[in-house]
Short mmCIF file of C-alpha atoms in Angstrom, two decimals:
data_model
loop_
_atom_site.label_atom_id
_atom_site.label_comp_id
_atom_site.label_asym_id
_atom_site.label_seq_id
_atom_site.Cartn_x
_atom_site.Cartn_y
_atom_site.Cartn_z
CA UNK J 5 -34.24 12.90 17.79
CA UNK J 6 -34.55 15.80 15.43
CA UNK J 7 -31.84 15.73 12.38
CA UNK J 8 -30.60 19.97 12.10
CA UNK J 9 -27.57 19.39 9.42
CA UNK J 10 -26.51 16.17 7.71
CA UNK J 11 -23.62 17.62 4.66
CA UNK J 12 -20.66 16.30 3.18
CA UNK J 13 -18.20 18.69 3.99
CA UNK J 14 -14.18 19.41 3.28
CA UNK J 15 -12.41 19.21 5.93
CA UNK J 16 -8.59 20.04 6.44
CA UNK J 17 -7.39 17.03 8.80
CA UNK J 18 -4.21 17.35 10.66
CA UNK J 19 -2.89 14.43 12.96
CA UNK J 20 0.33 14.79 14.90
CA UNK J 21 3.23 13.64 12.90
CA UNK J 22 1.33 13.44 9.52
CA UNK J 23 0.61 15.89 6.77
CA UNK J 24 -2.34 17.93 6.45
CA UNK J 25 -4.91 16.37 4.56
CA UNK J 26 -8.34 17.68 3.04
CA UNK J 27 -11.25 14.43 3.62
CA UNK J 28 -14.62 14.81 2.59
CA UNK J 29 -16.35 14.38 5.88
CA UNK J 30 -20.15 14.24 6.77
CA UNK J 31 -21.50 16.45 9.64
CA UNK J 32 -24.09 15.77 11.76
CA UNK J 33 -26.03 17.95 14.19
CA UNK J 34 -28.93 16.39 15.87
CA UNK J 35 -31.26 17.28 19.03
CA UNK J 36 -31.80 14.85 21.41
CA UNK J 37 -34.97 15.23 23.64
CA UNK J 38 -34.60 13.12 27.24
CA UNK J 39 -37.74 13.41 29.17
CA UNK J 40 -36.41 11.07 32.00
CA UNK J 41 -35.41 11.69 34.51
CA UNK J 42 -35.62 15.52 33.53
CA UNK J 43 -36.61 17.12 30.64
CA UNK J 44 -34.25 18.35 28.55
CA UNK J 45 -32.25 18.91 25.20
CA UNK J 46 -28.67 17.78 23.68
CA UNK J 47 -26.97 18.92 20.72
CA UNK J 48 -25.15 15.98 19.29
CA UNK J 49 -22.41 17.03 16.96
CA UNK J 50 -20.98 14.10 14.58
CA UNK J 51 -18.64 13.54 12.34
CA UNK J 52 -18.33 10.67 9.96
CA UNK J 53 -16.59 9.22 6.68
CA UNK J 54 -18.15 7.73 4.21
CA UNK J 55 -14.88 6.18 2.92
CA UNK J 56 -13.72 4.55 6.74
CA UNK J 57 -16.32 3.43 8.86
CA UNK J 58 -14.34 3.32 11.70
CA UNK J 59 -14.06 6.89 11.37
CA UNK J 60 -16.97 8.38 14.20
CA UNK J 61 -15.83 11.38 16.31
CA UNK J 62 -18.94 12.94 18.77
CA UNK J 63 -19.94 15.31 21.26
CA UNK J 64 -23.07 16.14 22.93
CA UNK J 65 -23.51 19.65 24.62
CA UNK J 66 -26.05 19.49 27.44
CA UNK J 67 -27.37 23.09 28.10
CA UNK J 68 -24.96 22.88 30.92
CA UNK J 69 -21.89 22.43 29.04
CA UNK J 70 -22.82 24.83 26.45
CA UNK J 71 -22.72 27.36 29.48
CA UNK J 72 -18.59 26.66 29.89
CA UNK J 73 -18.40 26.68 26.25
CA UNK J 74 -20.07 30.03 25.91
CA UNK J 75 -18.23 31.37 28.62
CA UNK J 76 -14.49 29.76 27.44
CA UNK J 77 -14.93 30.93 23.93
CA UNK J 78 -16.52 34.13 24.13
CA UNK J 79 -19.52 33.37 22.71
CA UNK J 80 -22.62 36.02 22.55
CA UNK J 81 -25.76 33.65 22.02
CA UNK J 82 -27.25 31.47 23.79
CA UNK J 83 -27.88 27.74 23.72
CA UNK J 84 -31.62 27.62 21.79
CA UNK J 85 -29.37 30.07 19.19
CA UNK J 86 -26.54 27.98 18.65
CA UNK J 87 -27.35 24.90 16.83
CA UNK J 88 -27.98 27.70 13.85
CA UNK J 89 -25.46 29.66 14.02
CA UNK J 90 -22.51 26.58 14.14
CA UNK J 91 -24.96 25.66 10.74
CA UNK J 92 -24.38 28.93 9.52
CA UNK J 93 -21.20 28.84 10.04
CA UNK J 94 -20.59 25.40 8.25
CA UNK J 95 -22.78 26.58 5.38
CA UNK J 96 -20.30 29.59 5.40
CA UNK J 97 -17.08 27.15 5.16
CA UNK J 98 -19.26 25.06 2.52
CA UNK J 99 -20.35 27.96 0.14
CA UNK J 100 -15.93 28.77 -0.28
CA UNK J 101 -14.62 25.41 0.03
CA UNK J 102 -14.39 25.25 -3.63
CA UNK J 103 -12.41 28.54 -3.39
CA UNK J 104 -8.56 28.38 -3.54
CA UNK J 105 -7.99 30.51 -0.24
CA UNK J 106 -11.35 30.16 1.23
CA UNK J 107 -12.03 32.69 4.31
CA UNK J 108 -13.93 30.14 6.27
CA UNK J 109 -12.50 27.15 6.56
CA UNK J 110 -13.15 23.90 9.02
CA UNK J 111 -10.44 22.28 10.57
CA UNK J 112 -10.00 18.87 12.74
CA UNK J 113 -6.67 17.98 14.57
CA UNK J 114 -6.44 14.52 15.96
CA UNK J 115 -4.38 14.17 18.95
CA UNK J 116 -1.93 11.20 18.59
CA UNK J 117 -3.95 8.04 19.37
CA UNK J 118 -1.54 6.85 21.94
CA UNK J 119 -2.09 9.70 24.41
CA UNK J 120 -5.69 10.71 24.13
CA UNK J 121 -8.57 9.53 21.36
CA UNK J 122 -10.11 13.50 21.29
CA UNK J 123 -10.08 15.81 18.46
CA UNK J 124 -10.86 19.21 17.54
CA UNK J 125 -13.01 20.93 15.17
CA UNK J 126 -12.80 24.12 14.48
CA UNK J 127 -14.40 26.90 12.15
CA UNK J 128 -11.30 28.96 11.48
CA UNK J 129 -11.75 32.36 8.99
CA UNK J 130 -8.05 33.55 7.35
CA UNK J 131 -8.02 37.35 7.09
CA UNK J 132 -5.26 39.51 5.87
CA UNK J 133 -4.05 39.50 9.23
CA UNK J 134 -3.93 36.15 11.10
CA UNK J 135 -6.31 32.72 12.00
CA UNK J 136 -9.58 33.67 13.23
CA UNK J 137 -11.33 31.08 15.46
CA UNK J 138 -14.92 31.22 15.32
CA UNK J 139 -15.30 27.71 17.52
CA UNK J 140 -13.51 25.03 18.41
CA UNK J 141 -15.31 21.86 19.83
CA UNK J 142 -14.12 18.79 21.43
CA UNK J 143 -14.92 15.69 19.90
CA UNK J 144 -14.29 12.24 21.46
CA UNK J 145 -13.89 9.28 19.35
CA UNK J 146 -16.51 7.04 19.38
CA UNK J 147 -16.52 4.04 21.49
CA UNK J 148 -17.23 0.65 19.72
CA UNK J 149 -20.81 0.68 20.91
CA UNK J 150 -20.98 3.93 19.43
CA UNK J 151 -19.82 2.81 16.40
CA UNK J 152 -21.58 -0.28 16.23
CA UNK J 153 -24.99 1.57 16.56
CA UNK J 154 -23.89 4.03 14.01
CA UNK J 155 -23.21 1.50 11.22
CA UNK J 156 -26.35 -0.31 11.80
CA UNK J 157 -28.34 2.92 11.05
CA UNK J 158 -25.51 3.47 7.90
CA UNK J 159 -26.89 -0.57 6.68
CA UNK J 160 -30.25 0.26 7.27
CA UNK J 161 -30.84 2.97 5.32
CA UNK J 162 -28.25 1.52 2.76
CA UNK J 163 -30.82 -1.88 2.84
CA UNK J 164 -33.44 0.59 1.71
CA UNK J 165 -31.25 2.49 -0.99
CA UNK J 166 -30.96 -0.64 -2.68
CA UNK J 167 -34.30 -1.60 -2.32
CA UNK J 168 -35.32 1.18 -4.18
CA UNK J 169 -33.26 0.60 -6.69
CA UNK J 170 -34.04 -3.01 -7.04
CA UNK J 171 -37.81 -1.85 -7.53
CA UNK J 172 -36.76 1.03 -10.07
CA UNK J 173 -34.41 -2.03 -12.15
CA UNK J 174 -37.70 -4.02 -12.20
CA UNK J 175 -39.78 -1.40 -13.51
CA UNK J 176 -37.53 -0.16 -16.55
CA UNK J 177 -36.82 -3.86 -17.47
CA UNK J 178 -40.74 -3.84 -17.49
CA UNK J 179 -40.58 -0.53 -19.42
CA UNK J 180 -38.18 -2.16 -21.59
CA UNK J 181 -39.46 -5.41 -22.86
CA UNK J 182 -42.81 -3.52 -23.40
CA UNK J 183 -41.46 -1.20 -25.57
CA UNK J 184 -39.61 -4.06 -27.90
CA UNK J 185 -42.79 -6.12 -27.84
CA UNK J 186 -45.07 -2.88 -28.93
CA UNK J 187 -42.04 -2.16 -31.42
CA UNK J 188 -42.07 -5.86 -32.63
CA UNK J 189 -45.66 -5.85 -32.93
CA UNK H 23 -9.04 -16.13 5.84
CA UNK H 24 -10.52 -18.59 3.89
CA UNK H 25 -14.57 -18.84 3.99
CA UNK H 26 -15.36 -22.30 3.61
CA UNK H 27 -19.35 -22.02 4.62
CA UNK H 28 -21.90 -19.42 4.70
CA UNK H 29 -25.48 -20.18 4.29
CA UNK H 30 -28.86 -19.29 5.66
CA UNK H 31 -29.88 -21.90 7.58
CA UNK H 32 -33.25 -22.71 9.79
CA UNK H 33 -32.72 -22.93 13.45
CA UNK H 34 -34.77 -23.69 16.02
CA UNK H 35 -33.90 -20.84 18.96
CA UNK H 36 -35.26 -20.97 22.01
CA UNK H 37 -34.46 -18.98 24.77
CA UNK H 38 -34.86 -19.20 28.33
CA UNK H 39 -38.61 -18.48 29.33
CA UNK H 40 -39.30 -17.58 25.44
CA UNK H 41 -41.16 -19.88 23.01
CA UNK H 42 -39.37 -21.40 20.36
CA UNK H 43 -39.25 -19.89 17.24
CA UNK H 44 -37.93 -20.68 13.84
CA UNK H 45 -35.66 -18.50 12.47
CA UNK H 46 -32.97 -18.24 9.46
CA UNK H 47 -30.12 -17.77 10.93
CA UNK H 48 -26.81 -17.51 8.92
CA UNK H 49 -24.35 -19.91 9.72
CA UNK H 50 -20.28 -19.11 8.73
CA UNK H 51 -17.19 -21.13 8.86
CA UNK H 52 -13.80 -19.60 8.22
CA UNK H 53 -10.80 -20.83 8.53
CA UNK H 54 -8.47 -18.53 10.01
CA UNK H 55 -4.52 -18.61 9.79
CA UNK H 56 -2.34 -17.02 12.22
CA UNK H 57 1.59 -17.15 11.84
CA UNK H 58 2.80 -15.09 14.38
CA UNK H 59 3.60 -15.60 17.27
CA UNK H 60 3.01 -19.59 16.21
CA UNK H 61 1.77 -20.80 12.88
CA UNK H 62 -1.44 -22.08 13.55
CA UNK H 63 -4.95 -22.51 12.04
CA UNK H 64 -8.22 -22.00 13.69
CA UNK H 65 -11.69 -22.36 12.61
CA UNK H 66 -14.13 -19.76 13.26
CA UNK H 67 -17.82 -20.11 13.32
CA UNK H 68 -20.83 -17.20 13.27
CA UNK H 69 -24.20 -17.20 13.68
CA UNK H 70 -25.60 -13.75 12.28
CA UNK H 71 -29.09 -12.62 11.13
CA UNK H 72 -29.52 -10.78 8.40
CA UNK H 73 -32.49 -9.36 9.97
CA UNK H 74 -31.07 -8.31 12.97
CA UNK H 75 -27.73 -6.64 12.65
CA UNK H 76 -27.33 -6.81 16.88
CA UNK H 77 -27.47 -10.48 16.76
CA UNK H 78 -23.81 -12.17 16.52
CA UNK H 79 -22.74 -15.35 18.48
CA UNK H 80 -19.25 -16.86 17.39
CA UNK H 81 -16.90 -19.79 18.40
CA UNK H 82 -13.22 -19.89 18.07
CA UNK H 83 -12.01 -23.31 18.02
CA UNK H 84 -8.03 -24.38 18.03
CA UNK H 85 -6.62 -27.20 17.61
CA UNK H 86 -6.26 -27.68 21.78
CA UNK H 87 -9.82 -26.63 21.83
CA UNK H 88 -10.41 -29.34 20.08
CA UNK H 89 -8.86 -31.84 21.62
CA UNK H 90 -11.33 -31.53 24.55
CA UNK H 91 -14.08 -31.10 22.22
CA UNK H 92 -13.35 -34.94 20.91
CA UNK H 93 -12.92 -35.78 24.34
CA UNK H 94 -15.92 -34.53 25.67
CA UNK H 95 -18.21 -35.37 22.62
CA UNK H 96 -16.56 -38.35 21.71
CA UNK H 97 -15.93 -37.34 18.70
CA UNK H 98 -13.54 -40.10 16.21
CA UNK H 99 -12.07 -37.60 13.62
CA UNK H 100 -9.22 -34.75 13.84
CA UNK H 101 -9.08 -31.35 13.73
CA UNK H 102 -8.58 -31.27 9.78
CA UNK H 103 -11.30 -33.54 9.43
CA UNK H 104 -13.71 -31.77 11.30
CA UNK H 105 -14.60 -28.27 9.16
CA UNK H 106 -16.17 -30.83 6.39
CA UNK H 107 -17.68 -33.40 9.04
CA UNK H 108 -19.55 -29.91 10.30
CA UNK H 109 -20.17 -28.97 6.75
CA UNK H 110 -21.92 -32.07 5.82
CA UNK H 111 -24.11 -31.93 8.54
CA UNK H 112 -25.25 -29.00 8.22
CA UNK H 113 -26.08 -29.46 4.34
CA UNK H 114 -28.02 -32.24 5.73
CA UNK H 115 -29.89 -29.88 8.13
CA UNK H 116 -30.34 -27.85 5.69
CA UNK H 117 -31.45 -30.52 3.12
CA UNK H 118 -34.33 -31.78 5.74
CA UNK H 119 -35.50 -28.48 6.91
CA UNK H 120 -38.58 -28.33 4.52
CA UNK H 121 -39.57 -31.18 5.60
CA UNK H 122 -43.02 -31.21 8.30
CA UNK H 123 -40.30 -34.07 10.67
CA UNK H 124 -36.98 -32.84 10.13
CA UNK H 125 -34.71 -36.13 10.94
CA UNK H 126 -31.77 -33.43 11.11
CA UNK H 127 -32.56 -30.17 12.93
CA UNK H 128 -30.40 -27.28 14.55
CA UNK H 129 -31.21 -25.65 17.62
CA UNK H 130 -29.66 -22.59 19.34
CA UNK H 131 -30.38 -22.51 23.13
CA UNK H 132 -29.81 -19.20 24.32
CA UNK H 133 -28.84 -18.60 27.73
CA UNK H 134 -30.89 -15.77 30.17
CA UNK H 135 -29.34 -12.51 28.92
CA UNK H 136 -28.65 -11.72 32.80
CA UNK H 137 -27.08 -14.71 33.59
CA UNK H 138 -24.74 -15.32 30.86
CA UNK H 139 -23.88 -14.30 27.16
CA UNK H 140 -23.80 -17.63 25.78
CA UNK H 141 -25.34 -19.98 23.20
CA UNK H 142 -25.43 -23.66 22.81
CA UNK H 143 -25.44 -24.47 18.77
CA UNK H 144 -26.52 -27.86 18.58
CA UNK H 145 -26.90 -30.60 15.31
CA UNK H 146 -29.85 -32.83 16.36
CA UNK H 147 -31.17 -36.24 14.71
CA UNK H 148 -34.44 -37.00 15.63
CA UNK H 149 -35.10 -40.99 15.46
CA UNK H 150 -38.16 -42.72 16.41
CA UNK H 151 -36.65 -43.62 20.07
CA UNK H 152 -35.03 -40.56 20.76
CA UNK H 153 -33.06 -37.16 20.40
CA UNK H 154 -29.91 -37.93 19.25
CA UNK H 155 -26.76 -34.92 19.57
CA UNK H 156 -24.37 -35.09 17.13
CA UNK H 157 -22.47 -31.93 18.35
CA UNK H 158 -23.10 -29.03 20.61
CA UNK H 159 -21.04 -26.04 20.14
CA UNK H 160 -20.85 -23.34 22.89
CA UNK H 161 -20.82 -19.99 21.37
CA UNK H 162 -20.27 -16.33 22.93
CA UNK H 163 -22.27 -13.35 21.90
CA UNK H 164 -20.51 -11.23 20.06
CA UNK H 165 -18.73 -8.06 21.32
CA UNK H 166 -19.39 -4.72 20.50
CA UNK H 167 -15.96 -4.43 18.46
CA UNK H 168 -17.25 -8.11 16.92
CA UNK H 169 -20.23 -6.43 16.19
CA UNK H 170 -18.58 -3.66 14.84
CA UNK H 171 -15.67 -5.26 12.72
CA UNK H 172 -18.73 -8.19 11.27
CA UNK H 173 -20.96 -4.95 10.59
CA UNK H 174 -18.20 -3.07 8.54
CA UNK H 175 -17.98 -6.26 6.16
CA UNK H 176 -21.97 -6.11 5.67
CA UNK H 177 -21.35 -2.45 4.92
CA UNK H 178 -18.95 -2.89 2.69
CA UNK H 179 -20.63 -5.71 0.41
CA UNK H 180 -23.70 -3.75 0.61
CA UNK H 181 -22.17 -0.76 -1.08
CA UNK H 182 -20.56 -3.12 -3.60
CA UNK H 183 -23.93 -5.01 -4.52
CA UNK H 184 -25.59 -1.20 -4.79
CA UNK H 185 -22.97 0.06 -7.10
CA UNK H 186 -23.56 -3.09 -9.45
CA UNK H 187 -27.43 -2.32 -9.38
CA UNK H 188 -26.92 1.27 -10.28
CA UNK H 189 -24.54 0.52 -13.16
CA UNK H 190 -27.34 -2.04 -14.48
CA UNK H 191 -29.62 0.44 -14.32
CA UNK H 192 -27.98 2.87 -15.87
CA UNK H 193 -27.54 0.70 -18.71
CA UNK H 194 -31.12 -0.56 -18.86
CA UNK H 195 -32.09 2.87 -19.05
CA UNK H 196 -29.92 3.77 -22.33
CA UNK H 197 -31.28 0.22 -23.75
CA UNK H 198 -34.63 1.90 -23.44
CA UNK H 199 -33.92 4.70 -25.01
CA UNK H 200 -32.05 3.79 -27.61
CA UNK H 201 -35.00 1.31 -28.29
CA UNK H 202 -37.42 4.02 -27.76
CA UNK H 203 -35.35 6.71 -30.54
CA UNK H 204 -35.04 3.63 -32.88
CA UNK H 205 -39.13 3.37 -33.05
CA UNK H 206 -39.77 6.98 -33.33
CA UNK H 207 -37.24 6.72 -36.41
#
């Protein structure tokens, strides 16, 4: 597994019958090397919220499906130059998301829950003129395994955060009482 | 939900074909209250690890479940006697389990992972003439959505005990430098 993006981004959420919304959420773009039974290569695009871990919408685009996708959207690359491109493009929305009326902008409409548990996410840019859509993917939600295995790499790494800063506490008490005993001295 | 136990305690797990190991397991008893449909109480025990986030087994018991619990154990107390009868023996477990001969021990008897997803908890006194069980609780292993919902809590305090470590930091760290400006002075 080979980690491409990992940002906090802001994201304008729309769910059926509720209001827009912006959310700060974190996107994820990892390769995923299988070498059995063939040998090949996924992009795994995920999004995530640090504020609701239940939150976990995914897709992974075999080189397969990025053939439909390239063919239903338009698209002029191919699959080795996408994963940097769609980064571009996020770093694009990033760079003007402080802006009042960004161009770029990244979008995620939930279907209501009841019918389907998909979403889309889409890099729209706003011109003069009308909504320009760069890409649109389909995310599913993420199944509980999914988010299971998800929050256990979330505590692990959050087990080693603290560690850290357990260690770090320890050493500027040490720092400290030094100090006063040198000052005292 | 009211917690009434949670403690790392030392069980002896063995599973099927495996060696038995010693591990600290932590054991938790809630009591949880349910009004609707029917008002009723039920008490709730988990075994987690700390070290391994995968590994959850849990028992629901009612007050039916009981019933046939008393039955079948031959137990001589009632259902709101029972949370503390459990309590105490574990303390007493847990008071013995330094000890080279344990009097009081707990053992977890997992069943072959193929076979079945089950776990028999078990309070054993060990007397010159014999094993002696004092109760035997089946649990289930957890499900992913168990696994899921328990892993969100673990989350959640983490975050809570890493927030109080920064803000102690932070405040060590102005101790020191105040200290440190007040011996330059």
């Amino acid at each position: 597994m080979e980690e491409l993006f990992n940002k906090l981004l802001q994201v304008n959420v729309r769910c059926k019958d509720c209001d827009e919304r912006k959310a700060n959420i974190r996107v994820a773009i990892e390769l995923q090397l299988t070498t059995s039974p063939v040998h090949k290569k996924d992009l795994l695009v995920r999004l995530t919220d640090d504020a609701d871990p239940y939150f976990l919408f995914r897709l992974s685009i075999s080189e397969e499906d990025f053939q439909s996708l390239k063919v239903q959207q338009g698209l002029l690359i191919d699959f080795s130059s996408f994963p940097q491109k769609f980064i571009d493009l996020l770093n694009l929305c990033m760079s003007e998301q402080e802006s009042d009326s960004p161009r770029f902008l990244l979008q995620l409409l939930c279907q209501a829950p009841a019918l389907d548990s998909s979403a889309t996410f889409s890099v729209v840019e706003t011109n003069a003129f009308k909504h320009l859509n760069h890409l649109s993917l389909r995310l599913l939600q993420g199944t509980d395994k999914e988010i299971k295995d998800y929050l256990v790499v979330c505590l692990s790494s959050l087990k080693g955060e603290k560690q850290t800063l357990e260690i770090k506490l320890k050493k500027t008490e040490d720092d400290l009482s030094r100090q006063l005993s040198y000052t005292q001295q």
